mmCIF file of C-alpha atoms and ligand atoms in Angstrom:
data_model
loop_
_atom_site.group_PDB
_atom_site.id
_atom_site.type_symbol
_atom_site.label_atom_id
_atom_site.label_comp_id
_atom_site.label_asym_id
_atom_site.label_seq_id
_atom_site.Cartn_x
_atom_site.Cartn_y
_atom_site.Cartn_z
ATOM 1 C CA MET P 1 12.581 13.229 -25.321
ATOM 2 C CA GLN P 2 16.031 11.974 -25.450
ATOM 3 C CA SER P 3 18.513 14.678 -26.345
ATOM 4 C CA ALA P 4 21.214 14.055 -28.774
ATOM 5 C CA LEU P 5 23.757 15.735 -26.532
ATOM 6 C CA ILE P 6 25.095 13.500 -23.668
ATOM 7 C CA ASP P 7 25.674 15.105 -20.319
ATOM 8 C CA ARG P 8 29.090 13.827 -19.511
ATOM 9 C CA ALA P 9 28.840 14.578 -15.775
ATOM 10 C CA LEU P 10 25.657 12.758 -15.321
ATOM 11 C CA LEU P 11 26.815 9.780 -17.408
ATOM 12 C CA GLU P 12 30.002 9.461 -15.283
ATOM 13 C CA ARG P 13 28.003 9.568 -12.204
ATOM 14 C CA ALA P 14 25.658 6.866 -13.555
ATOM 15 C CA LEU P 15 28.654 4.750 -14.657
ATOM 16 C CA SER P 16 30.119 4.853 -11.177
ATOM 17 C CA VAL P 17 27.299 2.935 -9.808
ATOM 18 C CA LEU P 18 27.962 -0.641 -8.921
ATOM 19 C CA HIS P 19 25.933 -3.782 -9.767
ATOM 20 C CA GLN P 20 26.069 -6.424 -7.100
ATOM 21 C CA PRO P 21 24.909 -10.150 -7.475
ATOM 22 C CA ILE P 22 22.143 -10.714 -4.917
ATOM 23 C CA TYR P 23 20.434 -13.856 -3.528
ATOM 24 C CA LEU P 24 16.770 -14.293 -4.018
ATOM 25 C CA PRO P 25 15.588 -17.830 -3.285
ATOM 26 C CA HIS P 26 13.027 -18.415 -6.218
ATOM 27 C CA CYS P 27 15.492 -16.720 -8.710
ATOM 28 C CA ALA P 28 18.365 -19.039 -7.483
ATOM 29 C CA ALA P 29 16.031 -22.091 -7.822
ATOM 30 C CA ALA P 30 14.953 -20.868 -11.330
ATOM 31 C CA GLY P 31 18.577 -20.281 -12.618
ATOM 32 C CA VAL P 32 18.019 -16.568 -12.878
ATOM 33 C CA ASP P 33 20.927 -14.132 -12.230
ATOM 34 C CA VAL P 34 19.932 -10.999 -10.387
ATOM 35 C CA LEU P 35 22.155 -7.878 -10.120
ATOM 36 C CA LEU P 36 21.277 -5.120 -7.665
ATOM 37 C CA ARG P 37 22.080 -1.667 -9.170
ATOM 38 C CA ARG P 38 23.089 0.464 -6.205
ATOM 39 C CA ASP P 39 21.509 3.749 -7.244
ATOM 40 C CA ASP P 40 20.727 4.084 -3.602
ATOM 41 C CA HIS P 41 24.401 5.172 -3.200
ATOM 42 C CA LEU P 42 23.630 8.380 -5.022
ATOM 43 C CA PRO P 43 22.167 10.930 -2.575
ATOM 44 C CA GLY P 44 18.365 10.878 -3.348
ATOM 45 C CA GLY P 45 18.474 7.527 -5.353
ATOM 46 C CA ASN P 46 16.546 7.861 -8.520
ATOM 47 C CA LYS P 47 15.429 11.340 -7.569
ATOM 48 C CA PHE P 48 19.061 12.340 -7.991
ATOM 49 C CA TYR P 49 18.465 11.715 -11.752
ATOM 50 C CA LYS P 50 15.124 13.196 -12.024
ATOM 51 C CA LEU P 51 16.139 16.416 -10.426
ATOM 52 C CA TYR P 52 19.414 16.796 -12.441
ATOM 53 C CA PHE P 53 18.155 18.530 -15.500
ATOM 54 C CA ASN P 54 15.509 20.303 -13.548
ATOM 55 C CA LEU P 55 18.264 22.010 -11.516
ATOM 56 C CA LYS P 56 20.142 22.960 -14.616
ATOM 57 C CA GLU P 57 16.930 24.439 -16.166
ATOM 58 C CA ALA P 58 16.207 26.350 -13.030
ATOM 59 C CA ARG P 59 19.689 27.796 -13.075
ATOM 60 C CA ALA P 60 19.422 28.629 -16.706
ATOM 61 C CA ALA P 61 16.260 30.348 -16.093
ATOM 62 C CA GLY P 62 17.823 32.484 -13.349
ATOM 63 C CA LYS P 63 15.528 31.082 -10.726
ATOM 64 C CA ASP P 64 16.961 30.556 -7.242
ATOM 65 C CA THR P 65 14.028 28.961 -5.436
ATOM 66 C CA LEU P 66 12.799 25.378 -6.124
ATOM 67 C CA LEU P 67 9.104 24.746 -5.472
ATOM 68 C CA SER P 68 7.676 21.253 -5.133
ATOM 69 C CA PHE P 69 5.112 18.939 -3.614
ATOM 70 C CA GLY P 70 5.009 15.736 -1.665
ATOM 71 C CA GLY P 71 3.778 13.771 1.276
ATOM 72 C CA ALA P 72 5.104 14.017 4.872
ATOM 73 C CA HIS P 73 7.537 11.038 4.123
ATOM 74 C CA SER P 74 8.361 11.886 0.586
ATOM 75 C CA ASN P 75 11.650 10.798 -0.796
ATOM 76 C CA HIS P 76 11.365 13.341 -3.423
ATOM 77 C CA LEU P 77 11.139 16.236 -0.861
ATOM 78 C CA HIS P 78 14.128 14.797 0.870
ATOM 79 C CA ALA P 79 16.130 14.558 -2.437
ATOM 80 C CA LEU P 80 15.155 18.254 -2.885
ATOM 81 C CA VAL P 81 16.623 19.219 0.372
ATOM 82 C CA LEU P 82 19.940 17.643 -0.682
ATOM 83 C CA ALA P 83 19.774 19.343 -3.955
ATOM 84 C CA CYS P 84 18.998 22.763 -2.398
ATOM 85 C CA GLN P 85 21.994 22.258 0.048
ATOM 86 C CA ALA P 86 24.490 21.177 -2.551
ATOM 87 C CA GLU P 87 23.546 23.714 -5.183
ATOM 88 C CA GLY P 88 22.607 26.685 -3.091
ATOM 89 C CA PHE P 89 18.937 27.038 -4.005
ATOM 90 C CA ASN P 90 16.242 28.024 -1.720
ATOM 91 C CA GLY P 91 13.098 25.859 -1.479
ATOM 92 C CA ARG P 92 9.407 25.992 -0.772
ATOM 93 C CA VAL P 93 7.494 22.822 -0.539
ATOM 94 C CA LEU P 94 3.749 22.026 -0.437
ATOM 95 C CA VAL P 95 3.107 19.227 1.814
ATOM 96 C CA ARG P 96 0.014 17.079 1.696
ATOM 97 C CA GLY P 97 -1.483 17.305 5.125
ATOM 98 C CA TYR P 98 -2.224 19.572 8.123
ATOM 99 C CA PRO P 99 0.062 21.599 10.378
ATOM 100 C CA GLN P 100 -1.438 19.970 13.443
ATOM 101 C CA SER P 101 -0.359 16.444 12.275
ATOM 102 C CA PRO P 102 2.526 14.828 14.029
ATOM 103 C CA THR P 103 5.708 15.796 12.331
ATOM 104 C CA THR P 104 7.959 13.328 10.523
ATOM 105 C CA HIS P 105 11.743 12.801 10.140
ATOM 106 C CA THR P 106 11.433 13.981 6.507
ATOM 107 C CA LEU P 107 9.725 17.285 7.410
ATOM 108 C CA GLN P 108 12.166 17.943 10.233
ATOM 109 C CA ASP P 109 14.877 17.598 7.634
ATOM 110 C CA VAL P 110 13.201 19.761 5.311
ATOM 111 C CA SER P 111 12.750 22.494 7.936
ATOM 112 C CA ALA P 112 16.205 22.121 9.429
ATOM 113 C CA ALA P 113 17.653 22.840 5.905
ATOM 114 C CA GLY P 114 15.657 26.162 5.818
ATOM 115 C CA LEU P 115 13.123 25.245 3.199
ATOM 116 C CA LYS P 116 9.716 26.796 3.612
ATOM 117 C CA VAL P 117 6.991 24.338 4.308
ATOM 118 C CA GLN P 118 3.263 24.921 3.676
ATOM 119 C CA PHE P 119 0.523 22.437 4.339
ATOM 120 C CA VAL P 120 -2.207 21.716 1.813
ATOM 121 C CA GLY P 121 -5.325 19.779 2.528
ATOM 122 C CA HIS P 122 -5.892 16.579 0.520
ATOM 123 C CA GLY P 123 -8.510 17.924 -1.956
ATOM 124 C CA GLU P 124 -6.571 20.973 -2.654
ATOM 125 C CA TYR P 125 -3.268 19.037 -2.913
ATOM 126 C CA ARG P 126 -4.701 16.627 -5.644
ATOM 127 C CA ARG P 127 -6.052 19.746 -7.542
ATOM 128 C CA LEU P 128 -2.651 21.515 -7.476
ATOM 129 C CA CYS P 129 -0.858 18.229 -8.548
ATOM 130 C CA GLN P 130 -3.180 17.712 -11.503
ATOM 131 C CA THR P 131 -3.249 21.259 -12.645
ATOM 132 C CA GLN P 132 0.188 22.441 -11.659
ATOM 133 C CA GLN P 133 -1.372 25.792 -11.117
ATOM 134 C CA VAL P 134 0.545 27.049 -8.299
ATOM 135 C CA PRO P 135 0.932 30.852 -8.088
ATOM 136 C CA LEU P 136 4.714 31.265 -8.382
ATOM 137 C CA ALA P 137 6.857 34.121 -7.320
ATOM 138 C CA SER P 138 9.274 35.399 -9.918
ATOM 139 C CA ASP P 139 12.279 33.579 -8.528
ATOM 140 C CA GLU P 140 10.537 30.180 -8.235
ATOM 141 C CA TYR P 141 10.866 27.173 -10.354
ATOM 142 C CA LEU P 142 8.120 24.629 -10.206
ATOM 143 C CA ILE P 143 9.103 20.834 -10.178
ATOM 144 C CA PRO P 144 6.092 18.487 -10.228
ATOM 145 C CA GLU P 145 5.620 15.836 -7.548
ATOM 146 C CA GLY P 146 8.226 13.049 -7.724
ATOM 147 C CA GLY P 147 10.210 15.140 -10.303
ATOM 148 C CA ALA P 148 7.962 13.605 -12.774
ATOM 149 C CA ASN P 149 8.404 15.759 -15.841
ATOM 150 C CA ALA P 150 10.207 15.400 -19.231
ATOM 151 C CA LEU P 151 13.357 16.613 -17.616
ATOM 152 C CA GLY P 152 13.035 14.079 -14.913
ATOM 153 C CA GLU P 153 12.628 11.331 -17.596
ATOM 154 C CA GLN P 154 15.536 12.626 -19.417
ATOM 155 C CA GLY P 155 17.692 12.306 -16.239
ATOM 156 C CA ALA P 156 16.432 8.832 -15.389
ATOM 157 C CA SER P 157 17.270 7.741 -19.058
ATOM 158 C CA TYR P 158 21.024 7.732 -17.847
ATOM 159 C CA ILE P 159 20.221 4.703 -15.736
ATOM 160 C CA GLY P 160 19.356 2.818 -18.765
ATOM 161 C CA ARG P 161 22.189 4.231 -20.808
ATOM 162 C CA ALA P 162 24.652 3.323 -17.961
ATOM 163 C CA VAL P 163 23.442 -0.200 -17.440
ATOM 164 C CA GLN P 164 23.885 -0.870 -21.106
ATOM 165 C CA GLN P 165 27.390 0.554 -21.241
ATOM 166 C CA GLN P 166 28.348 -1.273 -18.054
ATOM 167 C CA LEU P 167 26.945 -4.710 -18.663
ATOM 168 C CA GLY P 168 26.680 -4.870 -22.404
ATOM 169 C CA GLY P 169 23.747 -6.497 -24.202
ATOM 170 C CA ASP P 170 23.143 -9.647 -22.086
ATOM 171 C CA VAL P 171 20.825 -7.994 -19.635
ATOM 172 C CA ARG P 172 17.273 -9.137 -20.480
ATOM 173 C CA HIS P 173 15.260 -7.116 -18.020
ATOM 174 C CA ILE P 174 15.787 -3.965 -15.937
ATOM 175 C CA VAL P 175 13.299 -3.927 -13.076
ATOM 176 C CA MET P 176 12.423 -1.003 -10.866
ATOM 177 C CA ALA P 177 9.708 0.119 -8.440
ATOM 178 C CA ALA P 178 7.294 2.602 -10.173
ATOM 179 C CA GLY P 179 5.236 5.299 -8.656
ATOM 180 C CA THR P 180 4.569 7.895 -11.335
ATOM 181 C CA GLY P 181 6.412 5.633 -13.865
ATOM 182 C CA SER P 182 8.655 8.436 -15.073
ATOM 183 C CA THR P 183 11.863 6.666 -14.026
ATOM 184 C CA LEU P 184 10.559 3.672 -15.940
ATOM 185 C CA ALA P 185 9.709 5.641 -19.048
ATOM 186 C CA GLY P 186 13.125 7.373 -18.816
ATOM 187 C CA VAL P 187 15.020 4.092 -18.589
ATOM 188 C CA ALA P 188 13.078 2.517 -21.341
ATOM 189 C CA SER P 189 13.872 5.435 -23.556
ATOM 190 C CA ALA P 190 17.603 4.599 -23.431
ATOM 191 C CA LEU P 191 17.457 0.875 -24.099
ATOM 192 C CA GLU P 192 18.433 -0.858 -27.228
ATOM 193 C CA GLY P 193 18.452 -4.330 -28.357
ATOM 194 C CA GLY P 194 16.358 -6.772 -26.605
ATOM 195 C CA THR P 195 16.545 -5.348 -23.098
ATOM 196 C CA GLU P 196 13.010 -4.688 -21.574
ATOM 197 C CA ALA P 197 12.256 -2.185 -18.673
ATOM 198 C CA LEU P 198 9.767 -3.482 -16.192
ATOM 199 C CA GLY P 199 8.184 -1.245 -13.502
ATOM 200 C CA VAL P 200 6.779 -2.822 -10.359
ATOM 201 C CA SER P 201 3.820 -0.534 -9.455
ATOM 202 C CA VAL P 202 3.698 0.312 -5.752
ATOM 203 C CA LEU P 203 0.204 1.476 -6.187
ATOM 204 C CA LYS P 204 -2.944 -0.473 -6.354
ATOM 205 C CA GLY P 205 -3.936 -0.519 -10.084
ATOM 206 C CA PRO P 206 -7.225 0.517 -11.288
ATOM 207 C CA PRO P 207 -9.912 -2.129 -10.659
ATOM 208 C CA GLY P 208 -9.511 -5.094 -12.895
ATOM 209 C CA ARG P 209 -5.730 -4.796 -13.114
ATOM 210 C CA SER P 210 -4.015 -7.890 -11.842
ATOM 211 C CA LEU P 211 -0.642 -9.723 -12.051
ATOM 212 C CA TYR P 212 1.610 -8.475 -14.797
ATOM 213 C CA THR P 213 -0.761 -6.755 -17.159
ATOM 214 C CA GLY P 214 1.479 -5.201 -19.732
ATOM 215 C CA GLY P 215 1.139 -1.382 -19.797
ATOM 216 C CA LYS P 216 0.728 0.365 -23.252
ATOM 217 C CA GLY P 217 3.348 2.817 -23.336
ATOM 218 C CA ARG P 218 4.622 5.151 -25.949
ATOM 219 C CA LEU P 219 7.498 2.712 -26.209
ATOM 220 C CA PRO P 220 7.353 -0.974 -26.829
ATOM 221 C CA SER P 221 10.217 -1.581 -24.458
ATOM 222 C CA TRP P 222 8.501 -1.219 -21.165
ATOM 223 C CA LYS P 223 5.859 -2.869 -19.218
ATOM 224 C CA MET P 224 4.224 -2.059 -15.806
ATOM 225 C CA LEU P 225 3.667 -4.993 -13.435
ATOM 226 C CA TRP P 226 0.616 -4.801 -11.093
ATOM 227 C CA GLY P 227 -0.258 -6.838 -8.011
ATOM 228 C CA PHE P 228 2.882 -6.733 -5.965
ATOM 229 C CA CYS P 229 1.976 -3.763 -3.682
ATOM 230 C CA GLY P 230 0.682 -5.804 -0.792
ATOM 231 C CA LYS P 231 -1.963 -3.867 0.993
ATOM 232 C CA GLY P 232 -1.153 -0.762 -0.922
ATOM 233 C CA TYR P 233 1.116 2.362 -0.965
ATOM 234 C CA GLY P 234 2.784 3.015 2.430
ATOM 235 C CA ARG P 235 0.428 0.451 4.142
ATOM 236 C CA PRO P 236 1.843 -2.000 6.635
ATOM 237 C CA LEU P 237 3.438 -5.105 5.114
ATOM 238 C CA THR P 238 1.858 -8.450 4.946
ATOM 239 C CA PRO P 239 3.589 -11.065 7.289
ATOM 240 C CA ALA P 240 5.127 -12.735 4.247
ATOM 241 C CA MET P 241 6.564 -9.415 2.917
ATOM 242 C CA LEU P 242 7.963 -8.482 6.338
ATOM 243 C CA ALA P 243 9.732 -11.936 6.570
ATOM 244 C CA PHE P 244 10.961 -11.411 2.943
ATOM 245 C CA TRP P 245 12.454 -8.002 3.969
ATOM 246 C CA GLN P 246 14.288 -9.438 6.949
ATOM 247 C CA GLU P 247 15.630 -12.362 4.982
ATOM 248 C CA PHE P 248 16.721 -10.250 2.142
ATOM 249 C CA GLU P 249 18.698 -7.759 4.301
ATOM 250 C CA TYR P 250 20.181 -10.703 6.238
ATOM 251 C CA ASN P 251 21.276 -12.641 3.182
ATOM 252 C CA ASN P 252 22.536 -9.753 1.094
ATOM 253 C CA SER P 253 23.721 -7.259 3.624
ATOM 254 C CA VAL P 254 21.916 -4.579 1.811
ATOM 255 C CA LEU P 255 19.264 -2.246 3.419
ATOM 256 C CA ILE P 256 16.128 -1.676 1.446
ATOM 257 C CA ASP P 257 13.081 0.492 2.110
ATOM 258 C CA PRO P 258 9.571 -1.055 2.728
ATOM 259 C CA ILE P 259 7.632 1.231 0.302
ATOM 260 C CA TYR P 260 9.510 0.803 -3.077
ATOM 261 C CA THR P 261 12.566 -1.374 -3.369
ATOM 262 C CA LEU P 262 11.154 -4.110 -1.191
ATOM 263 C CA LYS P 263 7.932 -4.306 -3.357
ATOM 264 C CA MET P 264 10.130 -4.676 -6.522
ATOM 265 C CA LEU P 265 12.419 -7.341 -5.050
ATOM 266 C CA TRP P 266 9.442 -9.163 -3.779
ATOM 267 C CA ALA P 267 7.965 -9.073 -7.319
ATOM 268 C CA VAL P 268 11.214 -10.256 -8.914
ATOM 269 C CA ASN P 269 11.359 -13.184 -6.546
ATOM 270 C CA GLN P 270 7.704 -14.091 -6.876
ATOM 271 C CA LEU P 271 7.778 -13.906 -10.557
ATOM 272 C CA ALA P 272 10.755 -16.395 -10.583
ATOM 273 C CA GLY P 273 8.530 -18.823 -8.521
ATOM 274 C CA LEU P 274 5.706 -18.397 -11.210
ATOM 275 C CA GLY P 275 8.019 -19.220 -14.023
ATOM 276 C CA TYR P 276 7.962 -15.735 -15.485
ATOM 277 C CA TRP P 277 11.578 -15.386 -16.082
ATOM 278 C CA ARG P 278 13.605 -17.711 -18.337
ATOM 279 C CA ARG P 279 16.372 -19.896 -17.012
ATOM 280 C CA GLY P 280 19.694 -18.191 -17.723
ATOM 281 C CA ASP P 281 18.071 -14.672 -17.784
ATOM 282 C CA ARG P 282 20.186 -11.860 -16.459
ATOM 283 C CA ILE P 283 18.090 -9.201 -14.598
ATOM 284 C CA VAL P 284 19.223 -5.856 -13.287
ATOM 285 C CA ALA P 285 17.076 -4.784 -10.264
ATOM 286 C CA VAL P 286 17.428 -1.157 -9.543
ATOM 287 C CA HIS P 287 17.711 -0.148 -5.908
ATOM 288 C CA THR P 288 16.189 3.346 -6.272
ATOM 289 C CA GLY P 289 16.998 4.497 -2.740
ATOM 290 C CA GLY P 290 14.381 5.729 -0.386
ATOM 291 C CA LEU P 291 16.038 4.612 2.929
ATOM 292 C CA GLN P 292 15.275 7.918 4.467
ATOM 293 C CA GLY P 293 11.512 7.016 4.178
ATOM 294 C CA ARG P 294 12.172 4.010 6.203
ATOM 295 C CA ARG P 295 12.663 5.963 9.345
ATOM 296 C CA GLY P 296 8.943 6.739 9.751
ATOM 297 C CA PHE P 297 7.782 3.247 8.850
ATOM 298 C CA THR P 298 5.681 1.408 11.640
ATOM 299 C CA GLN P 299 7.308 -2.059 10.954
ATOM 300 C CA GLN P 300 10.935 -2.644 11.188
ATOM 301 C CA PRO P 301 13.179 -5.830 10.521
ATOM 302 C CA ALA P 302 13.797 -7.658 13.704
ATOM 303 C CA THR P 303 17.519 -7.922 12.826
ATOM 304 C CA THR P 304 19.499 -4.739 11.736
ATOM 305 C CA ILE P 305 22.479 -4.775 9.689
ATOM 306 C CA SER P 306 24.974 -1.841 9.444
ATOM 307 C CA THR P 307 24.177 0.905 6.995
ATOM 308 C CA VAL P 308 25.970 3.529 4.732
ATOM 309 C CA PRO P 309 24.551 6.891 5.579
ATOM 310 C CA GLU P 310 22.971 8.758 2.712
ATOM 311 C CA LYS P 311 25.726 11.112 1.432
ATOM 312 C CA THR P 312 25.198 14.777 0.458
ATOM 313 C CA PHE P 313 24.440 15.684 -3.055
ATOM 314 C CA ALA P 314 27.855 15.992 -4.759
ATOM 315 C CA ARG P 315 28.106 19.259 -6.404
ATOM 316 C CA ILE P 316 26.868 19.174 -9.935
ATOM 317 C CA LYS P 317 28.460 21.662 -12.424
ATOM 318 C CA VAL P 318 25.543 23.560 -13.864
HETATM 319 C C1 PLP Z 1 9.989 7.938 -6.174
HETATM 320 C C2 PLP Z 1 10.612 6.623 -6.017
HETATM 321 C C3 PLP Z 1 10.369 5.639 -6.964
HETATM 322 C C4 PLP Z 1 9.302 5.803 -7.989
HETATM 323 O O1 PLP Z 1 9.741 6.624 -9.068
HETATM 324 P P1 PLP Z 1 8.749 7.038 -10.294
HETATM 325 O O2 PLP Z 1 9.731 7.733 -11.295
HETATM 326 O O3 PLP Z 1 7.788 8.027 -9.655
HETATM 327 O O4 PLP Z 1 8.052 5.901 -10.691
HETATM 328 C C5 PLP Z 1 10.984 4.493 -6.741
HETATM 329 N N1 PLP Z 1 11.770 4.172 -5.768
HETATM 330 C C6 PLP Z 1 12.029 5.088 -4.877
HETATM 331 C C7 PLP Z 1 12.945 4.692 -3.651
HETATM 332 C C8 PLP Z 1 11.501 6.362 -4.894
HETATM 333 O O5 PLP Z 1 11.825 7.309 -4.022
#
């Protein structure tokens, strides 16, 4: 999956991302160092990486319209908007839901940018995602939900590559929120030495899955952790998670989204309390972005801190 040729532009972009020490109470007590990798500063967060080679492929194939899927609050669709605007692609998106449902900030952005929106009922949506059998016009290039294909993984591998170049070999774990797990797989594919990639699933696992069951991947260097998604994907937060969200933002002056990065940091902190990390471990926690999705969330922290607006997709030379 990893190509021998390195894409310099993407590597430079990944190397420009900063790592910032953060305070998590159980980690501090356990003597564990946590650095937050600010991929949220890239427009689209982790989706920036996952779209990168897909855009190149679309261009190489002479396609000028990107077609993809997502929910009404989807970070992936939002990143697709940024990519279309920066790269001059047209877009068509299939949205899970119904035209009569209340609109969302995300869908307003999608429409305002001129992408075509088509609603698809839940059953049909699932079928399309599974089969990828969408009738395509001759100018359309299909990107799966979440950008989760081999090119998406290849892009995500640059996160792992950059962390190792920037911080050297003394990072024991790289932790990130996982939905499809393709960012995780990509990051893991780039790791060498003893560094392990850990995904915190934001989905409820299959029945029987509980706290940190190791996933059996193609690669030995990754693990999926289950049991930290609270009431489930996109569901309201438990009171303890809501309090954690507020305290985290207040203590660190960093905004996080309640769907992904909050769950990941919650897990990192909880695991420290359970003695999962070793004293002296250095952990990189990846802030994968997703702040746009926070706009439609029912709960909000009581105290707000100032924010950096999501930038536009910087032009990528393709
Ligand atoms: C999509 C997304 C993820 C999950 O990425 P996968 O590659 O699907 O596992 C994590 N964090 C944020 C903010 C996302 O938008």
